Every structure is written in structure tokens, then in C-alpha cells.
């Protein structure tokens, strides 16, 4: 099975994904927030690109049936119930609710890959579950990183490597042979070299520094938990 990694969603052409299963990765933080919302019994999550569009869409829903969540430049949006910190998507807030979310990078990335055969949400929190599901579906797989402001972000490539590692472990028992492209190989090697000690190398990266400066250092450790 062929597995490709794209370093940022802007690097993806329609032909790259049309017949594939896409795993969309925005580990810091949208993918992690969506996974936590669904883990905590949200009915569904609707990703919307623009803030005004998200607000207008929420007005079409039952007043007590939705939660507005999102950020711009890492900061929670005024009058939204939640920002984009995954630990805040708790059961008491999202249970039996529709979560409408808009973020700086992830929701645009999701819309970019909408022509894929299937789209899964991936991060380190659900790495084994999403790896097993992608393999089960049986198509070629594209791991698409959201990136940060349209460019490569190291943490998403690391998360790709984490998911690839889980794919190799799952494929061994399922007798599936995985063929990586070059960036997939690099992502897996990065993961193997950094596993268990990721915070130190990531602390030198742009998005890490932005989140720490904005007061969201705890989110980083939360998002990088495995399974």
C-alpha cells in the first residue's frame, strides 16, 4: 500500500488525493480538538473556514444544540464558547452538541482535501486508531499536514511519522506491505529519532514558540500524547 506525506495542504493538487484516503493532520491543535470533541460525545463537528461564516451557520442551528469553537493567530475568538485548546472540549460542554469550529490553518486544510475519496482526522492522540482505519479502507493513503500559515510545520510531519509508525505495527499482523514516499520516510525517521523526547527539538520551532508566547504551552504536551 502506498503512503505519501504532504508537508502543507497548499502542496496538494486534486489529482494527488482524488482516489485516496486522506489523513488530515493539524496536531497543534485542530485535529486534536476534533478528536477530543468526538471522544467526549459531540454529535458531530463542522469545520468552517471563515469566522463570519461560522457565526452565520450557527444561527441556523438550535440555540442549545451547538458549540462555537475557534481561534485566529492562536487566540480564542470573542464570544465563542471555546478556543482551540483540546483539553477544553470536555464532555460537560460538547456532549450531544454540534461543534462548529474555525481555525487559522486546519479548517482551510480540511476544505482543501474535500475531493479525496475519504478524509480522516489524524493526530498523535488517535494515531493507532486512525492508522488502523486507513489501512482497513484499503486505498492508497495521503497524510496531509495542515502546516502553519501555508508552510511546513515540523510538528505535523512528526505526527505523520507517528501515524506511519502505527501503520507499520498494524500492517505486520494484517500482512500489508507499506511503501513510503521520501517525505514519509523522513517523517518516520524523525519520529523514531524523537519519540519520547519531542518537546526539546520542537521547542526550537516557530509554532511551538508562538503557542508558548500566547500562553498555550500546556496544549502542546496534551496534543503530543500518544493514543
Tab-separated table of C-alpha atoms in Angstrom:
chain	number	residue	atom	x	y	z
A	1	UNK	CA	0.000	0.000	0.000
A	2	UNK	CA	1.387	3.385	-0.992
A	3	UNK	CA	1.598	6.037	1.722
A	4	UNK	CA	2.522	9.632	0.818
A	5	UNK	CA	3.100	12.645	3.045
A	6	UNK	CA	2.455	16.259	2.028
A	7	UNK	CA	4.219	18.858	4.164
A	8	UNK	CA	1.470	21.513	3.883
A	9	UNK	CA	-2.013	21.459	2.421
A	10	UNK	CA	-1.073	24.022	-0.223
A	11	UNK	CA	1.284	21.452	-1.744
A	12	UNK	CA	-1.630	19.154	-2.634
A	13	UNK	CA	-3.222	19.014	-6.087
A	14	UNK	CA	-6.640	17.444	-6.685
A	15	UNK	CA	-5.026	14.589	-8.598
A	16	UNK	CA	-2.917	13.742	-5.548
A	17	UNK	CA	-5.928	12.874	-3.398
A	18	UNK	CA	-8.957	12.154	-5.572
A	19	UNK	CA	-8.876	8.353	-5.267
A	20	UNK	CA	-7.118	8.169	-1.907
A	21	UNK	CA	-7.851	8.076	1.775
A	22	UNK	CA	-6.550	11.343	3.210
A	23	UNK	CA	-5.492	11.650	6.829
A	24	UNK	CA	-5.574	15.371	7.605
A	25	UNK	CA	-3.118	16.328	10.362
A	26	UNK	CA	-3.095	19.561	12.356
A	27	UNK	CA	-1.670	18.235	15.598
A	28	UNK	CA	-1.306	21.716	17.170
A	29	UNK	CA	-4.236	21.950	17.522
A	30	UNK	CA	-7.357	21.459	15.391
A	31	UNK	CA	-7.043	17.710	14.790
A	32	UNK	CA	-6.531	17.166	18.497
A	33	UNK	CA	-9.531	19.348	19.374
A	34	UNK	CA	-11.806	17.494	16.940
A	35	UNK	CA	-10.672	14.128	18.290
A	36	UNK	CA	-11.387	15.254	21.866
A	37	UNK	CA	-14.804	16.658	20.903
A	38	UNK	CA	-15.836	13.334	19.376
A	39	UNK	CA	-14.273	11.361	22.228
A	40	UNK	CA	-16.442	13.389	24.594
A	41	UNK	CA	-19.677	12.628	22.730
A	42	UNK	CA	-20.192	15.611	20.443
A	43	UNK	CA	-22.792	14.646	17.835
A	44	UNK	CA	-20.607	15.961	15.026
A	45	UNK	CA	-18.010	18.591	14.224
A	46	UNK	CA	-18.491	21.003	11.327
A	47	UNK	CA	-15.309	22.746	10.121
A	48	UNK	CA	-15.868	26.170	8.540
A	49	UNK	CA	-13.172	28.340	7.010
A	50	UNK	CA	-14.205	31.894	7.897
A	51	UNK	CA	-15.254	33.345	11.249
A	52	UNK	CA	-18.293	35.216	9.928
A	53	UNK	CA	-19.417	32.143	8.006
A	54	UNK	CA	-19.164	30.032	11.178
A	55	UNK	CA	-21.228	32.539	13.159
A	56	UNK	CA	-23.878	32.778	10.449
A	57	UNK	CA	-24.077	28.994	10.136
A	58	UNK	CA	-24.501	28.564	13.879
A	59	UNK	CA	-27.582	30.784	13.706
A	60	UNK	CA	-29.286	28.108	11.612
A	61	UNK	CA	-28.919	25.572	14.440
A	62	UNK	CA	-30.951	25.033	17.581
A	63	UNK	CA	-29.774	27.591	20.117
A	64	UNK	CA	-28.978	24.983	22.740
A	65	UNK	CA	-27.672	22.417	20.300
A	66	UNK	CA	-24.288	23.763	19.235
A	67	UNK	CA	-20.944	24.992	20.497
A	68	UNK	CA	-18.904	27.598	18.615
A	69	UNK	CA	-15.160	26.989	18.790
A	70	UNK	CA	-12.151	28.505	17.099
A	71	UNK	CA	-9.147	30.779	17.008
A	72	UNK	CA	-7.188	33.213	14.927
A	73	UNK	CA	-3.446	33.603	15.455
A	74	UNK	CA	-3.796	31.041	18.275
A	75	UNK	CA	-6.153	33.245	20.337
A	76	UNK	CA	-9.775	32.301	21.145
A	77	UNK	CA	-12.377	34.269	19.233
A	78	UNK	CA	-14.588	36.814	21.038
A	79	UNK	CA	-18.000	35.447	22.087
A	80	UNK	CA	-17.083	31.865	21.069
A	81	UNK	CA	-17.635	29.248	23.772
A	82	UNK	CA	-14.308	27.508	23.133
A	83	UNK	CA	-10.988	28.351	21.563
A	84	UNK	CA	-8.800	25.613	20.120
A	85	UNK	CA	-7.374	24.022	23.281
A	86	UNK	CA	-8.267	20.321	23.053
A	87	UNK	CA	-8.473	19.756	26.813
A	88	UNK	CA	-11.358	22.257	26.981
A	89	UNK	CA	-13.586	20.151	24.706
A	90	UNK	CA	-14.955	18.389	27.758
A	91	UNK	CA	-17.980	16.130	27.998
A	92	UNK	CA	-19.997	18.632	30.003
A	93	UNK	CA	-19.566	21.235	27.236
A	94	UNK	CA	-19.794	19.214	23.992
A	95	UNK	CA	-21.891	16.161	24.829
A	96	UNK	CA	-24.839	15.816	22.416
A	97	UNK	CA	-23.859	19.098	20.745
A	98	UNK	CA	-22.778	20.030	17.235
A	99	UNK	CA	-19.371	21.704	17.387
A	100	UNK	CA	-18.845	24.405	14.751
A	101	UNK	CA	-15.126	25.116	14.503
A	102	UNK	CA	-12.991	27.586	12.547
A	103	UNK	CA	-9.204	27.834	12.884
A	104	UNK	CA	-6.282	29.607	11.282
A	105	UNK	CA	-4.950	26.557	9.396
A	106	UNK	CA	-6.785	23.310	9.986
A	107	UNK	CA	-10.250	24.144	8.716
A	108	UNK	CA	-8.840	25.553	5.472
A	109	UNK	CA	-6.750	22.396	5.117
A	110	UNK	CA	-9.860	20.249	5.551
A	111	UNK	CA	-11.668	22.130	2.822
A	112	UNK	CA	-8.641	21.754	0.542
A	113	UNK	CA	-8.816	17.941	0.719
A	114	UNK	CA	-12.581	17.637	0.389
A	115	UNK	CA	-12.279	15.948	-3.042
A	116	UNK	CA	-10.472	12.950	-1.570
A	117	UNK	CA	-12.248	9.602	-1.613
A	118	UNK	CA	-12.342	9.731	2.192
A	119	UNK	CA	-10.952	12.092	4.826
A	120	UNK	CA	-9.910	11.012	8.311
A	121	UNK	CA	-8.701	13.276	11.118
A	122	UNK	CA	-5.288	12.297	12.438
A	123	UNK	CA	-3.041	13.313	15.327
A	124	UNK	CA	-0.912	11.617	17.941
A	125	UNK	CA	-3.889	11.286	20.294
A	126	UNK	CA	-5.577	8.844	17.890
A	127	UNK	CA	-2.538	7.621	15.950
A	128	UNK	CA	-3.190	3.891	16.223
A	129	UNK	CA	-6.938	4.163	15.638
A	130	UNK	CA	-6.534	6.343	12.545
A	131	UNK	CA	-3.677	4.164	11.211
A	132	UNK	CA	-5.760	1.012	11.550
A	133	UNK	CA	-8.800	2.635	9.924
A	134	UNK	CA	-6.789	3.995	6.991
A	135	UNK	CA	-5.272	0.574	6.342
A	136	UNK	CA	-8.661	-1.118	6.681
A	137	UNK	CA	-10.146	1.082	3.943
A	138	UNK	CA	-7.658	-0.418	1.501
A	139	UNK	CA	-6.833	2.570	-0.711
A	140	UNK	CA	-3.569	4.444	-1.153
A	141	UNK	CA	-3.100	6.885	1.723
A	142	UNK	CA	-2.105	10.555	1.708
A	143	UNK	CA	-1.094	12.071	5.024
A	144	UNK	CA	-1.720	15.787	4.517
A	145	UNK	CA	-0.194	18.206	7.019
A	146	UNK	CA	-2.012	21.464	7.660
A	147	UNK	CA	1.228	23.323	8.310
A	148	UNK	CA	1.352	26.826	9.746
A	149	UNK	CA	0.232	29.793	7.640
A	150	UNK	CA	0.663	27.783	4.473
A	151	UNK	CA	4.155	26.470	5.108
A	152	UNK	CA	5.755	23.321	6.513
A	153	UNK	CA	5.382	22.783	10.278
A	154	UNK	CA	7.671	20.259	11.955
A	155	UNK	CA	5.079	19.062	14.465
A	156	UNK	CA	2.672	17.901	11.743
A	157	UNK	CA	5.415	15.979	9.971
A	158	UNK	CA	6.350	14.403	13.307
A	159	UNK	CA	2.705	13.394	13.833
A	160	UNK	CA	2.707	11.889	10.320
A	161	UNK	CA	5.713	9.818	11.329
A	162	UNK	CA	3.907	8.723	14.493
A	163	UNK	CA	0.902	7.560	12.466
A	164	UNK	CA	3.185	5.809	9.948
A	165	UNK	CA	4.881	4.009	12.826
A	166	UNK	CA	1.472	2.793	13.996
A	167	UNK	CA	0.701	1.696	10.423
A	168	UNK	CA	3.823	-0.451	10.309
A	169	UNK	CA	2.867	-2.101	13.603
A	170	UNK	CA	-0.697	-2.742	12.422
A	171	UNK	CA	0.302	-3.879	8.934
A	172	UNK	CA	2.591	-6.617	10.261
A	173	UNK	CA	-0.342	-8.609	11.614
A	174	UNK	CA	-2.530	-7.814	8.592
A	175	UNK	CA	0.108	-8.882	6.047
A	176	UNK	CA	0.085	-5.459	4.337
A	177	UNK	CA	3.245	-4.093	2.739
A	178	UNK	CA	3.672	-0.334	3.123
A	179	UNK	CA	5.548	1.699	0.507
A	180	UNK	CA	6.542	5.186	1.700
A	181	UNK	CA	7.399	8.196	-0.418
A	182	UNK	CA	10.503	10.203	0.507
A	183	UNK	CA	8.774	12.597	2.917
A	184	UNK	CA	7.020	9.643	4.521
A	185	UNK	CA	10.405	8.026	5.078
A	186	UNK	CA	11.795	11.245	6.578
A	187	UNK	CA	8.718	11.683	8.811
A	188	UNK	CA	9.063	8.141	10.132
A	189	UNK	CA	12.774	8.577	10.796
A	190	UNK	CA	12.076	11.879	12.599
A	191	UNK	CA	9.510	10.168	14.762
A	192	UNK	CA	11.805	7.259	15.629
A	193	UNK	CA	14.652	9.634	16.476
A	194	UNK	CA	12.482	11.927	18.618
A	195	UNK	CA	9.941	9.578	20.205
A	196	UNK	CA	9.772	10.139	23.936
A	197	UNK	CA	11.751	13.386	23.776
A	198	UNK	CA	9.909	15.551	21.275
A	199	UNK	CA	9.383	18.702	23.327
A	200	UNK	CA	13.071	19.615	23.275
A	201	UNK	CA	13.562	19.663	19.473
A	202	UNK	CA	10.113	21.166	18.869
A	203	UNK	CA	10.877	23.980	21.286
A	204	UNK	CA	13.052	25.477	18.552
A	205	UNK	CA	10.203	25.627	16.019
A	206	UNK	CA	8.087	28.644	15.074
A	207	UNK	CA	4.642	27.351	16.013
A	208	UNK	CA	5.817	25.997	19.365
A	209	UNK	CA	7.222	29.403	20.254
A	210	UNK	CA	4.024	31.128	19.126
A	211	UNK	CA	1.850	28.901	21.306
A	212	UNK	CA	4.101	29.319	24.342
A	213	UNK	CA	4.123	33.092	23.895
A	214	UNK	CA	0.320	33.079	23.639
A	215	UNK	CA	0.050	31.106	26.897
A	216	UNK	CA	-0.804	27.678	25.477
A	217	UNK	CA	2.258	25.658	26.467
A	218	UNK	CA	0.073	23.081	28.249
A	219	UNK	CA	-1.743	22.391	24.969
A	220	UNK	CA	1.497	21.204	23.378
A	221	UNK	CA	2.113	18.446	25.902
A	222	UNK	CA	-1.552	17.460	25.779
A	223	UNK	CA	-1.610	17.191	21.984
A	224	UNK	CA	1.571	15.104	21.804
A	225	UNK	CA	0.228	12.291	23.997
A	226	UNK	CA	0.034	9.006	22.083
A	227	UNK	CA	-3.230	7.106	21.804
